[in-house]
mmCIF file of C-alpha atoms and ligand atoms in Angstrom:
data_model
loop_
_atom_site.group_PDB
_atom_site.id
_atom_site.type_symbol
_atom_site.label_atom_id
_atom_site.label_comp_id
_atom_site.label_asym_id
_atom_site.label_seq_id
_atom_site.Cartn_x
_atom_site.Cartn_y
_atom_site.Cartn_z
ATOM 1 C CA UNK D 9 22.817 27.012 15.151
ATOM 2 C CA UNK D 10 21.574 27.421 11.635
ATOM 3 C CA UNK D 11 20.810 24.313 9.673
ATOM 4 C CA UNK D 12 23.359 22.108 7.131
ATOM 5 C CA UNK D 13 23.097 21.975 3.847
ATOM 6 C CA UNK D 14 20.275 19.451 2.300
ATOM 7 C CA UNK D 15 17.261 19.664 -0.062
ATOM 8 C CA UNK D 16 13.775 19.495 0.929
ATOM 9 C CA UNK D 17 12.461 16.170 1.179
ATOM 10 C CA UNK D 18 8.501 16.354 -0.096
ATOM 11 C CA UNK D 19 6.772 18.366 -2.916
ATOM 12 C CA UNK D 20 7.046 21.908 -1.646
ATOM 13 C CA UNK D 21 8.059 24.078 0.993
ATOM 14 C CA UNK D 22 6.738 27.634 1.884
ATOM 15 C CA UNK D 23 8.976 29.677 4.199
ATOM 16 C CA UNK D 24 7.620 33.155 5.824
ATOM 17 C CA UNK D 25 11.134 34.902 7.024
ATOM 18 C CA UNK D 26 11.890 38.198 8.790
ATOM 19 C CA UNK D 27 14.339 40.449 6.713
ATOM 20 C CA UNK D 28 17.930 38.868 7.950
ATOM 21 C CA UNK D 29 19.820 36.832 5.883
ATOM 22 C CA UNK D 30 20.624 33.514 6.533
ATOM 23 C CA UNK D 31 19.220 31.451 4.027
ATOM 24 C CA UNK D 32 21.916 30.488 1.135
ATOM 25 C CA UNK D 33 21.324 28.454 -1.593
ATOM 26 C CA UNK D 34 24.173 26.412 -3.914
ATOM 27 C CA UNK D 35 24.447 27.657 -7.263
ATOM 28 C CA UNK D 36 27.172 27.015 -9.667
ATOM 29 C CA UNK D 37 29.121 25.434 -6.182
ATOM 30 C CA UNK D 38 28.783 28.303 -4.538
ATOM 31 C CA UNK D 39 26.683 29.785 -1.493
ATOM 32 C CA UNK D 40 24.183 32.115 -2.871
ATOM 33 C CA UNK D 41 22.323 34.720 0.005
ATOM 34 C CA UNK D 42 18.831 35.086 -0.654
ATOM 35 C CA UNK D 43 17.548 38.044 0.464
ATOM 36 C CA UNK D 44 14.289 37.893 2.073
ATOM 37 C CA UNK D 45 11.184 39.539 0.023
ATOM 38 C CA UNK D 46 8.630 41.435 2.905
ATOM 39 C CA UNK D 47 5.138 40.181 2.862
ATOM 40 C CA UNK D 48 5.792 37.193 0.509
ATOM 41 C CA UNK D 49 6.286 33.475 1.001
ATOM 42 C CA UNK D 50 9.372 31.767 -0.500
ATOM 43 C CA UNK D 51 8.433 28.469 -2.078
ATOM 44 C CA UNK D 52 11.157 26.130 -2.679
ATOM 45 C CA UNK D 53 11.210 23.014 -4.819
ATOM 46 C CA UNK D 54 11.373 19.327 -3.117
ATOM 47 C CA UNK D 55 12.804 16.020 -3.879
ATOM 48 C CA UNK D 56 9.567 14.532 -4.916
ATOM 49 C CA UNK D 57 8.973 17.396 -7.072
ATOM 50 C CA UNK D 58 12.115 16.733 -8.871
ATOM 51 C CA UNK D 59 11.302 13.204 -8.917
ATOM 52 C CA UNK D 60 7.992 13.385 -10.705
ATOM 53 C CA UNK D 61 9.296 16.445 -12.881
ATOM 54 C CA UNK D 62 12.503 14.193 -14.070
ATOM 55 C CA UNK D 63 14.955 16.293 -13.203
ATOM 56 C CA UNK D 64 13.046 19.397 -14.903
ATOM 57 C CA UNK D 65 12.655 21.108 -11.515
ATOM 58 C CA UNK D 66 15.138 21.248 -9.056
ATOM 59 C CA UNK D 67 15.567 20.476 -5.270
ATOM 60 C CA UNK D 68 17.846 23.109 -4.663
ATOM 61 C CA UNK D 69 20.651 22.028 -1.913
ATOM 62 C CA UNK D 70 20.086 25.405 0.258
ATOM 63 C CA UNK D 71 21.227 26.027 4.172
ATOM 64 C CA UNK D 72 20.839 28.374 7.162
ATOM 65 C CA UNK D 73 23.880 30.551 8.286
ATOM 66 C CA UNK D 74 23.192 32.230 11.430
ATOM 67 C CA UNK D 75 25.132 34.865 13.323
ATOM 68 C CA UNK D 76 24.975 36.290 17.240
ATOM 69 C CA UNK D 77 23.868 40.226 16.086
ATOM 70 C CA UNK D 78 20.940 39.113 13.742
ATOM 71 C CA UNK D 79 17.850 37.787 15.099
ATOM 72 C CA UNK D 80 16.763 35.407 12.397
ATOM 73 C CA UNK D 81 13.001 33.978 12.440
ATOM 74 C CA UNK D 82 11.650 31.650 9.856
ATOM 75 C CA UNK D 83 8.870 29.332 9.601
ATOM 76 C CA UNK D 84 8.464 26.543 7.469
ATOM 77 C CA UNK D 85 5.701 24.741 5.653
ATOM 78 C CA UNK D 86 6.791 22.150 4.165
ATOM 79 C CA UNK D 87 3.885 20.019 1.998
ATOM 80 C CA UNK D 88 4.260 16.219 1.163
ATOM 81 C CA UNK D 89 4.077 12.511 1.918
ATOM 82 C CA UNK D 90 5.822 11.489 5.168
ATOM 83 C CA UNK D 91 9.045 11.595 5.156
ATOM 84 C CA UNK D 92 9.204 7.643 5.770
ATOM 85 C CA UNK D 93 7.496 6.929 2.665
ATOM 86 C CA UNK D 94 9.093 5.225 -0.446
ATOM 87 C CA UNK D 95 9.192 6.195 -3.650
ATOM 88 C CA UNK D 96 8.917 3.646 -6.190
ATOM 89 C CA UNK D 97 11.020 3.410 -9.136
ATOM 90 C CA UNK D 98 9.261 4.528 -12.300
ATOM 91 C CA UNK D 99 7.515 1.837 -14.005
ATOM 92 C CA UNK D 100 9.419 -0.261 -17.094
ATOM 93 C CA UNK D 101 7.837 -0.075 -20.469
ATOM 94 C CA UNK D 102 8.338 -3.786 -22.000
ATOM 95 C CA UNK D 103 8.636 -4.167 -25.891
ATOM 96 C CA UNK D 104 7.013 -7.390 -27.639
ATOM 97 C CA UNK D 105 9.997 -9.850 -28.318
HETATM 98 O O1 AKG T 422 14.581 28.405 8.084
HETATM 99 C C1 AKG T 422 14.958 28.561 6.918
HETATM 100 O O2 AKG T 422 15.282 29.646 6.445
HETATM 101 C C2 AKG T 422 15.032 27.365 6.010
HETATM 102 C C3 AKG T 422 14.307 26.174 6.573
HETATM 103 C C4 AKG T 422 14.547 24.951 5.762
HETATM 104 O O3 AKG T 422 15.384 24.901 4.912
HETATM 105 C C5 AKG T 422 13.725 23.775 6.015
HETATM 106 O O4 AKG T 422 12.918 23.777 6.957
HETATM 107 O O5 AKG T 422 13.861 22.797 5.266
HETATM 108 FE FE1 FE2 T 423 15.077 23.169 3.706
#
């Protein structure tokens, strides 16, 4: 199963994982493994955080590779507005004349 590639949607998202691999990240175009760190969280940067950063911190496009000899458990946390809500393009600063 696994999941496609895409980027997180809200501001952050926390991820508890057992110690298989799966999770791959895109750096440089190509698929990066992350290797799971025991008794930590992994937080990973969202869209809106990119959004309100400008661009200084990334939503990372990242994926889930799965295989039928690893069991692979994760939960997610992810933190944000709904995913239905817009966001607004930045307000316009107007110059006199
Ligand atoms: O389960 C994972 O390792 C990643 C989950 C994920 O990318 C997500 O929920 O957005
Ligand atoms: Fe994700």
């Amino acid at each position: 199963m696994g999941l496609p590639a895409h980027s997180d949607h809200g501001l952050l998202t926390l991820l508890i994982q057992n110690d298989t691999l799966g999770l791959q990240v895109l750096h440089k175009d190509k698929w990066v493994n992350i290797q799971p760190l025991p008794n930590s969280f992994l937080a990973n940067i969202g869209d809106h955080i990119e959004i309100l950063s400008n661009g200084k911190y990334k939503s990372v496009l990242h994926r889930v590779v799965v295989n039928d000899k690893d069991i692979k458990i994760s939960i997610a946390l992810a933190h944000g507005p709904a995913a239905d809500t817009a966001v607004s393009p930045a307000p316009m600063l107007l110059e006199d004349g």
